[in-house]
Amino acid sequence: DSGVTQTPKHLITATGQRVTLRCSPRSGDLSVYWYQQSLDQGLQFLIQYYNGEERAKGNILERFSAQQFPDLHSELNLSSLELGDSALYFCASSVVGQGRTEAFFGQGTRLTVV
Amino acid sequence: AQKITQTQPGMFVQEKEAVTLDCTYDTSDPSYGLFWYKQPSSGEMIFLIYQGSYDQQNATEGRYSLNFQKARKSANLVISASQLGDSAMYFCAMREGQGGSEKLVFGKGTKLTVNP
């Protein structure tokens, strides 16, 4: 158990809909990352938050947004969903600035858009 | 340009044998970190081992060791005494950024199959 909790584990929704993925980081970790894993694109970095602030942005679509709340949990919002958004979405957390900064991953949310 | 290259889409190894999974990276930053993660069929990403660019010795964690050759920009994962439970996807990753803005860039992965 990595200590990172993601909910829900599975999500099936229709095209055009909006969903929210939730992540609780490990205790003490200030940094949260979101990644998308699809068969054709591999593991893609989406966005990083550190103590409530957006710090780094990757290949995140405009239809996607994220935030990190004062209690450090984070949510990834996906809207106007398309079939191609079907993927495994990971949240990871780390203690940034500690040198190693390995990211511990949650179990992922498997999103299926039908 | 691809920053992490894993040239072996699939590898096979006999149980109890050692196996090396290749990873090369590309960066101009003098400070970076290299990681290996394991992803079994259940889907979770499991951290295995870390190597910092300034580390003088190769990292080891149990049966995992990292063969770090800085001049060649390679960070190969060596798994000794393979077990059936080692069958999984293995991803090499590099930390980019610093000062609170960081991300991991992943390779495309190597699928390892351990045969009995």
Tab-separated table of C-alpha atoms in Angstrom:
chain	number	residue	atom	x	y	z
A	1	ASP	CA	0.000	0.000	0.000
A	2	SER	CA	1.588	3.257	-1.196
A	3	GLY	CA	-0.495	5.431	1.107
A	4	VAL	CA	-1.999	7.341	-1.826
A	5	THR	CA	-5.755	6.849	-2.149
A	6	GLN	CA	-7.672	7.343	-5.361
A	7	THR	CA	-11.404	7.149	-5.816
A	8	PRO	CA	-13.244	5.777	-7.609
A	9	LYS	CA	-11.297	2.777	-8.879
A	10	HIS	CA	-13.481	2.370	-11.927
A	11	LEU	CA	-15.700	4.824	-13.749
A	12	ILE	CA	-17.853	4.298	-16.811
A	13	THR	CA	-19.500	7.307	-18.352
A	14	ALA	CA	-20.888	8.539	-21.636
A	15	THR	CA	-19.353	10.933	-24.108
A	16	GLY	CA	-19.983	14.571	-23.324
A	17	GLN	CA	-20.219	13.980	-19.600
A	18	ARG	CA	-18.103	15.380	-16.783
A	19	VAL	CA	-16.384	13.383	-14.052
A	20	THR	CA	-14.272	14.142	-11.000
A	21	LEU	CA	-11.413	11.953	-9.853
A	22	ARG	CA	-10.232	12.289	-6.288
A	23	CYS	CA	-6.819	11.759	-4.732
A	24	SER	CA	-5.624	11.784	-1.139
A	25	PRO	CA	-1.824	11.979	-0.915
A	26	ARG	CA	0.405	10.230	1.579
A	27	SER	CA	0.494	11.835	4.970
A	28	GLY	CA	3.020	14.650	4.926
A	29	ASP	CA	3.376	14.851	1.148
A	30	LEU	CA	2.753	18.344	-0.168
A	31	SER	CA	3.063	17.615	-3.859
A	32	VAL	CA	0.440	15.877	-5.981
A	33	TYR	CA	0.851	14.814	-9.574
A	34	TRP	CA	-1.677	13.565	-12.083
A	35	TYR	CA	-0.763	11.193	-14.879
A	36	GLN	CA	-2.738	9.646	-17.706
A	37	GLN	CA	-1.849	6.190	-18.984
A	38	SER	CA	-3.263	5.107	-22.310
A	39	LEU	CA	-2.195	2.357	-24.672
A	40	ASP	CA	-1.087	4.691	-27.434
A	41	GLN	CA	0.414	7.546	-25.387
A	42	GLY	CA	1.961	5.676	-22.488
A	43	LEU	CA	2.296	7.491	-19.165
A	44	GLN	CA	1.781	11.204	-19.672
A	45	PHE	CA	2.273	13.855	-17.033
A	46	LEU	CA	-0.742	16.113	-16.730
A	47	ILE	CA	-0.223	18.523	-13.866
A	48	GLN	CA	1.489	19.049	-10.510
A	49	TYR	CA	0.270	20.874	-7.430
A	50	TYR	CA	2.414	21.795	-4.469
A	51	ASN	CA	0.736	22.879	-1.257
A	52	GLY	CA	-2.287	24.162	-3.117
A	53	GLU	CA	-0.481	25.886	-5.957
A	54	GLU	CA	-0.155	24.718	-9.519
A	55	ARG	CA	3.561	24.198	-10.136
A	56	ALA	CA	4.007	22.321	-13.384
A	57	LYS	CA	1.791	21.606	-16.326
A	58	GLY	CA	2.156	18.905	-18.926
A	59	ASN	CA	-0.019	17.655	-21.726
A	60	ILE	CA	-3.284	18.514	-20.054
A	61	LEU	CA	-6.229	19.301	-22.278
A	62	GLU	CA	-8.243	22.476	-21.759
A	63	ARG	CA	-11.248	20.276	-21.001
A	64	PHE	CA	-9.360	18.976	-17.965
A	65	SER	CA	-8.702	20.904	-14.804
A	66	ALA	CA	-7.372	20.128	-11.371
A	67	GLN	CA	-7.029	21.663	-7.966
A	68	GLN	CA	-5.469	20.897	-4.611
A	69	PHE	CA	-7.422	21.785	-1.508
A	70	PRO	CA	-6.159	23.083	1.861
A	71	ASP	CA	-6.251	19.562	3.296
A	72	LEU	CA	-3.940	18.620	0.372
A	73	HIS	CA	-6.320	16.269	-1.368
A	74	SER	CA	-6.646	16.877	-5.078
A	75	GLU	CA	-9.329	16.514	-7.688
A	76	LEU	CA	-9.010	16.107	-11.432
A	77	ASN	CA	-12.039	17.252	-13.379
A	78	LEU	CA	-12.588	15.918	-16.878
A	79	SER	CA	-15.353	17.486	-18.936
A	80	SER	CA	-16.901	17.070	-22.384
A	81	LEU	CA	-15.527	13.566	-22.339
A	82	GLU	CA	-14.523	11.858	-25.561
A	83	LEU	CA	-13.895	8.210	-26.328
A	84	GLY	CA	-10.169	8.959	-26.466
A	85	ASP	CA	-10.180	10.063	-22.841
A	86	SER	CA	-10.590	6.452	-21.792
A	87	ALA	CA	-7.455	5.682	-19.822
A	88	LEU	CA	-5.991	4.871	-16.441
A	89	TYR	CA	-5.539	8.057	-14.431
A	90	PHE	CA	-2.952	8.021	-11.702
A	91	CYS	CA	-2.382	10.348	-8.846
A	92	ALA	CA	1.012	10.385	-7.188
A	93	SER	CA	2.419	12.265	-4.251
A	94	SER	CA	5.867	13.120	-3.017
A	95	VAL	CA	7.767	15.203	-0.523
A	96	VAL	CA	9.238	17.735	-2.906
A	97	GLY	CA	12.633	19.159	-2.103
A	98	GLN	CA	13.900	16.125	-0.249
A	99	GLY	CA	16.361	15.060	-2.925
A	100	ARG	CA	14.945	11.735	-3.888
A	101	THR	CA	11.443	12.954	-4.550
A	102	GLU	CA	10.238	9.584	-5.708
A	103	ALA	CA	6.555	9.735	-6.384
A	104	PHE	CA	4.295	7.173	-4.756
A	105	PHE	CA	1.368	6.255	-6.908
A	106	GLY	CA	-2.214	5.484	-6.083
A	107	GLN	CA	-4.019	2.480	-7.522
A	108	GLY	CA	-5.394	4.576	-10.350
A	109	THR	CA	-8.872	5.304	-11.649
A	110	ARG	CA	-9.804	3.419	-14.767
A	111	LEU	CA	-12.045	5.657	-16.830
A	112	THR	CA	-14.079	4.199	-19.646
A	113	VAL	CA	-15.975	6.577	-21.903
A	114	VAL	CA	-18.679	4.908	-23.960
B	1	ALA	CA	12.679	14.197	-28.577
B	2	GLN	CA	12.219	11.203	-26.367
B	3	LYS	CA	13.961	11.725	-23.074
B	4	ILE	CA	13.687	8.195	-21.745
B	5	THR	CA	14.258	5.303	-24.093
B	6	GLN	CA	13.487	1.714	-23.281
B	7	THR	CA	14.443	-0.305	-26.326
B	8	GLN	CA	13.096	-3.669	-25.184
B	9	PRO	CA	9.325	-3.907	-25.598
B	10	GLY	CA	9.410	-7.412	-24.145
B	11	MET	CA	11.875	-9.594	-22.280
B	12	PHE	CA	11.784	-13.211	-21.173
B	13	VAL	CA	13.786	-14.760	-18.355
B	14	GLN	CA	13.860	-18.106	-16.617
B	15	GLU	CA	12.938	-18.227	-12.972
B	16	LYS	CA	15.984	-17.758	-10.693
B	17	GLU	CA	18.013	-16.172	-13.476
B	18	ALA	CA	19.107	-12.530	-13.564
B	19	VAL	CA	17.774	-10.081	-16.133
B	20	THR	CA	18.775	-6.584	-17.229
B	21	LEU	CA	16.238	-4.063	-18.453
B	22	ASP	CA	17.722	-1.252	-20.491
B	23	CYS	CA	17.092	2.461	-20.086
B	24	THR	CA	18.845	5.423	-21.662
B	25	TYR	CA	18.034	9.023	-20.935
B	26	ASP	CA	18.681	12.433	-22.341
B	27	THR	CA	19.114	15.579	-20.289
B	28	SER	CA	21.371	18.597	-20.113
B	29	ASP	CA	20.536	19.266	-16.480
B	30	PRO	CA	23.453	18.300	-14.181
B	31	SER	CA	21.029	17.418	-11.401
B	32	TYR	CA	18.474	14.737	-12.115
B	33	GLY	CA	17.039	11.577	-10.699
B	34	LEU	CA	16.308	8.263	-12.291
B	35	PHE	CA	13.630	5.856	-11.132
B	36	TRP	CA	12.284	2.451	-11.931
B	37	TYR	CA	8.678	1.481	-11.387
B	38	LYS	CA	6.935	-1.879	-11.708
B	39	GLN	CA	3.387	-2.168	-12.981
B	40	PRO	CA	1.838	-5.630	-12.525
B	41	SER	CA	-1.267	-6.647	-14.417
B	42	SER	CA	-3.395	-5.289	-11.578
B	43	GLY	CA	-2.332	-1.817	-12.698
B	44	GLU	CA	-0.716	-0.158	-9.705
B	45	MET	CA	2.643	1.584	-10.069
B	46	ILE	CA	5.196	0.333	-7.566
B	47	PHE	CA	8.383	2.290	-6.872
B	48	LEU	CA	11.449	0.035	-7.061
B	49	ILE	CA	14.673	2.011	-6.996
B	50	TYR	CA	16.172	5.480	-7.309
B	51	GLN	CA	19.514	6.812	-8.556
B	52	GLY	CA	20.564	10.424	-8.188
B	53	SER	CA	22.865	11.994	-10.742
B	54	TYR	CA	25.452	12.803	-8.071
B	55	ASP	CA	25.338	9.439	-6.369
B	56	GLN	CA	28.759	7.841	-6.475
B	57	GLN	CA	27.562	4.291	-6.066
B	58	ASN	CA	24.989	2.296	-7.941
B	59	ALA	CA	21.701	2.001	-6.091
B	60	THR	CA	20.559	-1.349	-4.740
B	61	GLU	CA	17.273	-2.396	-3.146
B	62	GLY	CA	17.091	-6.072	-2.338
B	63	ARG	CA	17.074	-8.023	-5.596
B	64	TYR	CA	17.033	-4.805	-7.620
B	65	SER	CA	20.137	-2.905	-8.597
B	66	LEU	CA	20.649	-0.034	-10.961
B	67	ASN	CA	23.625	-0.091	-13.300
B	68	PHE	CA	24.236	3.634	-13.644
B	69	GLN	CA	26.650	4.700	-16.385
B	70	LYS	CA	26.550	8.469	-16.396
B	71	ALA	CA	28.811	9.067	-19.391
B	72	ARG	CA	26.684	6.746	-21.488
B	73	LYS	CA	23.469	8.151	-20.009
B	74	SER	CA	22.186	4.737	-19.151
B	75	ALA	CA	20.393	3.465	-16.062
B	76	ASN	CA	19.722	-0.213	-16.513
B	77	LEU	CA	17.720	-2.179	-13.969
B	78	VAL	CA	19.135	-5.543	-12.934
B	79	ILE	CA	16.809	-8.020	-11.268
B	80	SER	CA	18.623	-10.932	-9.680
B	81	ALA	CA	17.099	-14.350	-8.972
B	82	SER	CA	13.918	-13.652	-10.934
B	83	GLN	CA	10.645	-14.819	-9.453
B	84	LEU	CA	7.326	-15.524	-11.143
B	85	GLY	CA	5.902	-12.495	-9.368
B	86	ASP	CA	8.383	-10.276	-11.205
B	87	SER	CA	6.346	-10.671	-14.390
B	88	ALA	CA	5.092	-7.143	-15.054
B	89	MET	CA	5.688	-3.961	-17.008
B	90	TYR	CA	8.750	-2.027	-15.920
B	91	PHE	CA	9.074	1.693	-16.466
B	92	CYS	CA	12.171	3.827	-16.310
B	93	ALA	CA	11.567	7.470	-15.406
B	94	MET	CA	13.552	10.648	-14.991
B	95	ARG	CA	12.784	13.565	-12.717
B	96	GLU	CA	12.659	16.873	-14.526
B	97	GLY	CA	12.582	20.249	-12.886
B	98	GLN	CA	13.490	21.376	-9.420
B	99	GLY	CA	12.603	23.788	-6.684
B	100	GLY	CA	9.090	22.523	-6.195
B	101	SER	CA	8.197	22.207	-9.872
B	102	GLU	CA	8.927	18.679	-10.841
B	103	LYS	CA	7.579	15.825	-12.851
B	104	LEU	CA	8.558	12.343	-13.844
B	105	VAL	CA	9.044	11.592	-17.521
B	106	PHE	CA	8.479	7.927	-18.295
B	107	GLY	CA	9.741	5.586	-20.947
B	108	LYS	CA	7.362	3.346	-22.842
B	109	GLY	CA	8.128	0.375	-20.660
B	110	THR	CA	9.402	-3.176	-20.961
B	111	LYS	CA	7.148	-6.149	-20.416
B	112	LEU	CA	9.021	-8.790	-18.449
B	113	THR	CA	7.838	-12.374	-18.441
B	114	VAL	CA	9.393	-14.819	-16.006
B	115	ASN	CA	9.081	-18.427	-17.128
B	116	PRO	CA	8.985	-21.327	-14.653
